[in-house]
PDB file of C-alpha atoms in Angstrom:
ATOM      1  CA  MET T  10     -39.052  -3.611  21.046  1.00  0.00           C
ATOM      2  CA  LYS T  11     -40.598  -3.857  17.607  1.00  0.00           C
ATOM      3  CA  LEU T  12     -38.287  -3.810  14.594  1.00  0.00           C
ATOM      4  CA  ILE T  13     -38.989  -1.537  11.634  1.00  0.00           C
ATOM      5  CA  ASP T  14     -40.670  -3.214   8.677  1.00  0.00           C
ATOM      6  CA  PHE T  15     -38.440  -1.855   5.928  1.00  0.00           C
ATOM      7  CA  GLU T  16     -40.807  -3.180   3.261  1.00  0.00           C
ATOM      8  CA  ASN T  17     -43.310  -0.504   4.342  1.00  0.00           C
ATOM      9  CA  PHE T  18     -41.057   2.104   5.965  1.00  0.00           C
ATOM     10  CA  PRO T  19     -41.873   5.422   4.180  1.00  0.00           C
ATOM     11  CA  LEU T  20     -38.249   6.550   3.603  1.00  0.00           C
ATOM     12  CA  PHE T  21     -37.271   3.135   2.261  1.00  0.00           C
ATOM     13  CA  VAL T  22     -40.378   2.956   0.047  1.00  0.00           C
ATOM     14  CA  GLU T  23     -39.510   6.410  -1.361  1.00  0.00           C
ATOM     15  CA  LEU T  24     -35.871   5.444  -1.930  1.00  0.00           C
ATOM     16  CA  ARG T  25     -36.864   2.200  -3.645  1.00  0.00           C
ATOM     17  CA  LYS T  26     -39.321   4.131  -5.851  1.00  0.00           C
ATOM     18  CA  ASN T  27     -36.641   6.713  -6.779  1.00  0.00           C
ATOM     19  CA  MET T  28     -34.260   3.908  -7.714  1.00  0.00           C
ATOM     20  CA  GLY T  29     -36.870   2.253  -9.906  1.00  0.00           C
ATOM     21  CA  ILE T  30     -37.021  -0.917  -7.833  1.00  0.00           C
ATOM     22  CA  LYS T  31     -40.399  -2.666  -7.762  1.00  0.00           C
ATOM     23  CA  ALA T  32     -41.956  -3.450  -4.379  1.00  0.00           C
ATOM     24  CA  ASP T  33     -41.885  -7.199  -5.018  1.00  0.00           C
ATOM     25  CA  GLU T  34     -38.298  -7.200  -6.334  1.00  0.00           C
ATOM     26  CA  LYS T  35     -35.801  -8.871  -4.025  1.00  0.00           C
ATOM     27  CA  ILE T  36     -32.827  -6.697  -3.041  1.00  0.00           C
ATOM     28  CA  VAL T  37     -29.539  -8.431  -2.299  1.00  0.00           C
ATOM     29  CA  LEU T  38     -26.661  -6.381  -0.941  1.00  0.00           C
ATOM     30  CA  SER T  39     -23.169  -7.722  -1.373  1.00  0.00           C
ATOM     31  CA  ILE T  40     -20.075  -6.224   0.199  1.00  0.00           C
ATOM     32  CA  LYS T  41     -17.609  -8.873  -0.929  1.00  0.00           C
ATOM     33  CA  THR T  42     -14.243  -7.636  -2.044  1.00  0.00           C
ATOM     34  CA  ASN T  43     -13.019  -9.121  -5.286  1.00  0.00           C
ATOM     35  CA  ILE T  44      -9.350  -9.838  -4.589  1.00  0.00           C
ATOM     36  CA  GLU T  45      -8.605 -10.247  -8.315  1.00  0.00           C
ATOM     37  CA  THR T  46      -9.929  -6.743  -9.023  1.00  0.00           C
ATOM     38  CA  ILE T  47      -7.795  -5.362  -6.200  1.00  0.00           C
ATOM     39  CA  TRP T  48      -4.665  -7.066  -7.575  1.00  0.00           C
ATOM     40  CA  ASN T  49      -5.398  -5.625 -11.021  1.00  0.00           C
ATOM     41  CA  GLU T  50      -5.471  -2.163  -9.442  1.00  0.00           C
ATOM     42  CA  ILE T  51      -2.277  -2.811  -7.478  1.00  0.00           C
ATOM     43  CA  GLU T  52      -0.456  -3.837 -10.651  1.00  0.00           C
ATOM     44  CA  LYS T  53      -1.247  -0.327 -11.948  1.00  0.00           C
ATOM     45  CA  GLY T  54       0.059   1.295  -8.750  1.00  0.00           C
ATOM     46  CA  ALA T  55      -3.354   2.186  -7.406  1.00  0.00           C
ATOM     47  CA  GLU T  56      -4.084   3.635  -4.031  1.00  0.00           C
ATOM     48  CA  ILE T  57      -5.904   1.019  -2.041  1.00  0.00           C
ATOM     49  CA  ASP T  58      -8.168   1.087   0.963  1.00  0.00           C
ATOM     50  CA  LYS T  59      -5.891   0.835   3.991  1.00  0.00           C
ATOM     51  CA  GLU T  60      -8.344  -1.543   5.637  1.00  0.00           C
ATOM     52  CA  LEU T  61      -7.337  -4.109   3.012  1.00  0.00           C
ATOM     53  CA  LEU T  62      -3.676  -4.020   4.040  1.00  0.00           C
ATOM     54  CA  LYS T  63      -2.142  -6.352   6.558  1.00  0.00           C
ATOM     55  CA  VAL T  64       1.241  -6.831   8.116  1.00  0.00           C
ATOM     56  CA  HIS T  65       2.498 -10.408   8.000  1.00  0.00           C
ATOM     57  CA  ASN T  66       4.211 -11.847  11.076  1.00  0.00           C
ATOM     58  CA  ASP T  67       7.548 -11.476   9.249  1.00  0.00           C
ATOM     59  CA  GLU T  68       6.798  -7.698   9.022  1.00  0.00           C
ATOM     60  CA  THR T  69       6.313  -7.750   5.232  1.00  0.00           C
ATOM     61  CA  LEU T  70       3.255  -6.040   3.752  1.00  0.00           C
ATOM     62  CA  GLY T  71       0.328  -7.753   2.078  1.00  0.00           C
ATOM     63  CA  LEU T  72      -3.402  -7.733   1.481  1.00  0.00           C
ATOM     64  CA  LYS T  73      -6.089  -9.397   3.528  1.00  0.00           C
ATOM     65  CA  GLY T  74      -7.099 -12.643   1.890  1.00  0.00           C
ATOM     66  CA  SER T  75      -3.822 -13.074   0.021  1.00  0.00           C
ATOM     67  CA  GLU T  76      -0.390 -14.471   0.754  1.00  0.00           C
ATOM     68  CA  GLU T  77       1.272 -12.185  -1.798  1.00  0.00           C
ATOM     69  CA  ARG T  78       3.644  -9.418  -0.737  1.00  0.00           C
ATOM     70  CA  ILE T  79       3.212  -5.811  -1.811  1.00  0.00           C
ATOM     71  CA  ILE T  80       5.434  -2.752  -1.974  1.00  0.00           C
ATOM     72  CA  VAL T  81       4.286   0.721  -0.927  1.00  0.00           C
ATOM     73  CA  TYR T  82       5.653   4.116  -1.854  1.00  0.00           C
ATOM     74  CA  ILE T  83       4.613   7.755  -1.949  1.00  0.00           C
ATOM     75  CA  LYS T  84       3.315   8.646  -5.389  1.00  0.00           C
ATOM     76  CA  GLU T  85       3.382  12.432  -4.965  1.00  0.00           C
ATOM     77  CA  GLN T  86       7.035  13.331  -4.560  1.00  0.00           C
ATOM     78  CA  TYR T  87       8.204  16.863  -3.819  1.00  0.00           C
ATOM     79  CA  PHE T  88      11.502  18.012  -5.276  1.00  0.00           C
ATOM     80  CA  SER T  89      13.610  21.092  -5.609  1.00  0.00           C
ATOM     81  CA  PRO T  90      15.479  21.817  -8.849  1.00  0.00           C
ATOM     82  CA  LYS T  91      18.567  22.255  -6.628  1.00  0.00           C
ATOM     83  CA  GLU T  92      18.337  18.606  -5.549  1.00  0.00           C
ATOM     84  CA  LYS T  93      20.097  16.850  -8.384  1.00  0.00           C
ATOM     85  CA  ASP T  94      20.406  13.346  -6.953  1.00  0.00           C
ATOM     86  CA  LYS T  95      17.378  13.009  -4.693  1.00  0.00           C
ATOM     87  CA  GLU T  96      16.839   9.389  -3.708  1.00  0.00           C
ATOM     88  CA  TYR T  97      13.256   8.136  -3.660  1.00  0.00           C
ATOM     89  CA  LYS T  98      12.347   5.178  -1.432  1.00  0.00           C
ATOM     90  CA  PHE T  99       9.889   2.292  -1.472  1.00  0.00           C
ATOM     91  CA  HIS T 100       8.859   0.113   1.472  1.00  0.00           C
ATOM     92  CA  ILE T 101       8.797  -3.665   1.722  1.00  0.00           C
ATOM     93  CA  ALA T 102       8.068  -4.017   5.453  1.00  0.00           C
ATOM     94  CA  TRP T 103       6.332  -2.379   8.378  1.00  0.00           C
ATOM     95  CA  CYS T 104       9.229  -0.170   9.457  1.00  0.00           C
ATOM     96  CA  THR T 105       9.743   2.836  11.724  1.00  0.00           C
ATOM     97  CA  THR T 106       9.128   5.169   8.768  1.00  0.00           C
ATOM     98  CA  LEU T 107       5.699   3.673   8.006  1.00  0.00           C
ATOM     99  CA  GLU T 108       4.877   3.558  11.709  1.00  0.00           C
ATOM    100  CA  SER T 109       5.693   7.260  11.984  1.00  0.00           C
ATOM    101  CA  MET T 110       3.621   8.113   8.899  1.00  0.00           C
ATOM    102  CA  TYR T 111       0.705   6.072  10.235  1.00  0.00           C
ATOM    103  CA  GLU T 112       0.821   7.687  13.670  1.00  0.00           C
ATOM    104  CA  GLY T 113       1.055  11.135  12.064  1.00  0.00           C
ATOM    105  CA  LYS T 114      -2.026  10.309   9.959  1.00  0.00           C
ATOM    106  CA  ARG T 115      -0.025  10.765   6.753  1.00  0.00           C
ATOM    107  CA  TYR T 116      -0.258   7.183   5.557  1.00  0.00           C
ATOM    108  CA  ASN T 117      -2.817   8.060   2.881  1.00  0.00           C
ATOM    109  CA  ARG T 118       0.023   9.347   0.701  1.00  0.00           C
ATOM    110  CA  TYR T 119       1.125   5.784  -0.071  1.00  0.00           C
ATOM    111  CA  VAL T 120       0.109   3.577  -2.972  1.00  0.00           C
ATOM    112  CA  ALA T 121       0.650  -0.164  -3.261  1.00  0.00           C
ATOM    113  CA  VAL T 122       2.183  -2.131  -6.105  1.00  0.00           C
ATOM    114  CA  GLN T 123       3.670  -5.505  -6.776  1.00  0.00           C
ATOM    115  CA  LYS T 124       6.525  -5.503  -9.228  1.00  0.00           C
ATOM    116  CA  GLU T 125      10.007  -6.875  -9.671  1.00  0.00           C
ATOM    117  CA  GLU T 126      11.766  -3.780 -10.976  1.00  0.00           C
ATOM    118  CA  PRO T 127      12.412  -0.664  -8.846  1.00  0.00           C
ATOM    119  CA  GLU T 128      10.927   1.817 -11.333  1.00  0.00           C
ATOM    120  CA  PHE T 129       7.739   3.492 -10.103  1.00  0.00           C
ATOM    121  CA  LEU T 130       5.269   6.031 -11.453  1.00  0.00           C
ATOM    122  CA  VAL T 131       5.355   9.245  -9.443  1.00  0.00           C
ATOM    123  CA  ASP T 132       3.835  12.691  -9.662  1.00  0.00           C
ATOM    124  CA  LEU T 133       6.669  15.200  -9.228  1.00  0.00           C
ATOM    125  CA  ILE T 134       5.755  18.424  -7.458  1.00  0.00           C
ATOM    126  CA  ASN T 135       8.195  21.306  -7.715  1.00  0.00           C
ATOM    127  CA  LYS T 136       8.612  22.762  -4.181  1.00  0.00           C
ATOM    128  CA  GLU T 137       9.248  26.233  -5.545  1.00  0.00           C
ATOM    129  CA  THR T 138       6.694  26.587  -8.362  1.00  0.00           C
ATOM    130  CA  LYS T 139       4.165  23.918  -7.187  1.00  0.00           C
ATOM    131  CA  GLU T 140       4.091  22.700 -10.797  1.00  0.00           C
ATOM    132  CA  ILE T 141       3.077  19.022 -11.055  1.00  0.00           C
ATOM    133  CA  THR T 142       4.427  16.587 -13.626  1.00  0.00           C
ATOM    134  CA  LYS T 143       2.293  13.441 -13.544  1.00  0.00           C
ATOM    135  CA  ASN T 144       3.280   9.814 -14.073  1.00  0.00           C
ATOM    136  CA  VAL T 145       7.035  10.186 -14.306  1.00  0.00           C
ATOM    137  CA  THR T 146       8.980   6.915 -14.025  1.00  0.00           C
ATOM    138  CA  LYS T 147      11.556   7.132 -11.243  1.00  0.00           C
ATOM    139  CA  ARG T 148      13.997   4.550 -10.039  1.00  0.00           C
ATOM    140  CA  MET T 149      13.659   4.103  -6.293  1.00  0.00           C
ATOM    141  CA  SER T 150      15.733   2.450  -3.608  1.00  0.00           C
ATOM    142  CA  VAL T 151      14.595   0.226  -0.788  1.00  0.00           C
ATOM    143  CA  CYS T 152      14.036   1.901   2.583  1.00  0.00           C
ATOM    144  CA  LYS T 153      16.925   1.169   4.945  1.00  0.00           C
ATOM    145  CA  ASN T 154      14.518   1.022   7.885  1.00  0.00           C
ATOM    146  CA  CYS T 155      12.680  -1.796   6.081  1.00  0.00           C
ATOM    147  CA  LEU T 156      15.934  -3.716   5.666  1.00  0.00           C
ATOM    148  CA  LYS T 157      16.538  -3.254   9.369  1.00  0.00           C
ATOM    149  CA  ALA T 158      12.977  -4.301  10.348  1.00  0.00           C
ATOM    150  CA  LEU T 159      13.334  -7.515   8.339  1.00  0.00           C
ATOM    151  CA  ASN T 160      16.998  -7.947   9.223  1.00  0.00           C
ATOM    152  CA  TYR T 161      17.248  -8.649   5.508  1.00  0.00           C
ATOM    153  CA  LYS T 162      20.424 -10.686   4.871  1.00  0.00           C
ATOM    154  CA  GLY T 163      21.645  -9.738   8.360  1.00  0.00           C
ATOM    155  CA  TYR T 164      21.325  -5.987   7.724  1.00  0.00           C
ATOM    156  CA  ALA T 165      20.462  -5.073  11.342  1.00  0.00           C
ATOM    157  CA  GLN T 166      23.699  -6.534  12.768  1.00  0.00           C
ATOM    158  CA  ALA T 167      25.980  -5.816   9.801  1.00  0.00           C
ATOM    159  CA  ASN T 168      28.831  -3.348   9.889  1.00  0.00           C
ATOM    160  CA  THR T 169      28.652  -0.175   7.792  1.00  0.00           C
ATOM    161  CA  THR T 170      30.404  -1.711   4.772  1.00  0.00           C
ATOM    162  CA  LYS T 171      28.162  -4.792   4.733  1.00  0.00           C
ATOM    163  CA  LYS T 172      25.006  -2.638   5.204  1.00  0.00           C
ATOM    164  CA  LYS T 173      26.009  -0.558   2.192  1.00  0.00           C
ATOM    165  CA  GLU T 174      26.573  -3.713   0.138  1.00  0.00           C
ATOM    166  CA  ILE T 175      23.169  -5.195   1.115  1.00  0.00           C
ATOM    167  CA  TYR T 176      21.428  -1.891   0.372  1.00  0.00           C
ATOM    168  CA  GLU T 177      23.107  -1.295  -2.984  1.00  0.00           C
ATOM    169  CA  ASN T 178      22.558  -4.886  -4.168  1.00  0.00           C
ATOM    170  CA  PHE T 179      18.939  -5.158  -3.052  1.00  0.00           C
ATOM    171  CA  SER T 180      16.741  -6.877  -5.662  1.00  0.00           C
ATOM    172  CA  LEU T 181      12.943  -6.702  -5.592  1.00  0.00           C
ATOM    173  CA  ARG T 182      12.780  -9.937  -7.587  1.00  0.00           C
ATOM    174  CA  GLU T 183      14.958 -11.724  -5.027  1.00  0.00           C
ATOM    175  CA  PHE T 184      12.966 -10.231  -2.147  1.00  0.00           C
ATOM    176  CA  LEU T 185       9.632 -11.398  -3.599  1.00  0.00           C
ATOM    177  CA  ASP T 186      11.077 -14.852  -4.342  1.00  0.00           C
ATOM    178  CA  THR T 187      12.405 -15.103  -0.777  1.00  0.00           C
ATOM    179  CA  TYR T 188       9.149 -14.126   0.906  1.00  0.00           C
ATOM    180  CA  LYS T 189       6.518 -15.500  -1.468  1.00  0.00           C
ATOM    181  CA  ASN T 190       6.414 -18.932   0.133  1.00  0.00           C
ATOM    182  CA  SER T 191       6.245 -17.710   3.713  1.00  0.00           C
ATOM    183  CA  SER T 192       2.846 -18.900   4.865  1.00  0.00           C
ATOM    184  CA  ILE T 193       2.577 -18.021   8.561  1.00  0.00           C
ATOM    185  CA  PHE T 194       0.544 -14.868   9.051  1.00  0.00           C
ATOM    186  CA  VAL T 195      -0.866 -12.816  11.859  1.00  0.00           C
ATOM    187  CA  ASP T 196      -4.514 -11.857  11.608  1.00  0.00           C
ATOM    188  CA  PRO T 197      -4.990  -9.028   9.119  1.00  0.00           C
ATOM    189  CA  LEU T 198      -4.320  -5.614  10.605  1.00  0.00           C
ATOM    190  CA  ILE T 199      -5.626  -2.238   9.581  1.00  0.00           C
ATOM    191  CA  ILE T 200      -2.226  -0.626   9.141  1.00  0.00           C
ATOM    192  CA  GLN T 201      -1.404  -0.685  12.767  1.00  0.00           C
ATOM    193  CA  LYS T 202       0.846  -2.605  15.074  1.00  0.00           C
ATOM    194  CA  ASP T 203       0.179  -3.588  18.666  1.00  0.00           C
TER     195      ASP T 203
END
């Protein structure tokens, strides 16, 4: 089988001409991902390509090529004016909620951040009027299923009173400090679990 000579292949020659690339000019394609650029986007609460996410062996979330932990949450939050004290959640681990969202192909609603305070930018969508208010800062709480997945401070085996105490006293800063030095990882996953 003879391979195509792309230097002289008519469609390639036409494309190169349309792009203003000379025939003798060397073309180098690079598909490297700049991890620093990605972290800059994450600090702003950007949606990231799910293929860049991984689940560490301790069930915390991170990025391929990095030992740092990330937090994910849904940026577009629906609300009803009748819901006065709606509690918004963020995720720190691969939990049953994220698994369910992934299997239901609704994972694209999440954005990733890394921060120490539980205030997040959300777009609030009124269920009744469909009116959208963008970039509202909302205080969020940790997902209880994440606490259970990590057995954070013994959450999975704790009694109801102790679970409430762990949940109410959860600190993102303490969580990130606790898990930042964990260095044993599974191979990067594309938001899936075996």
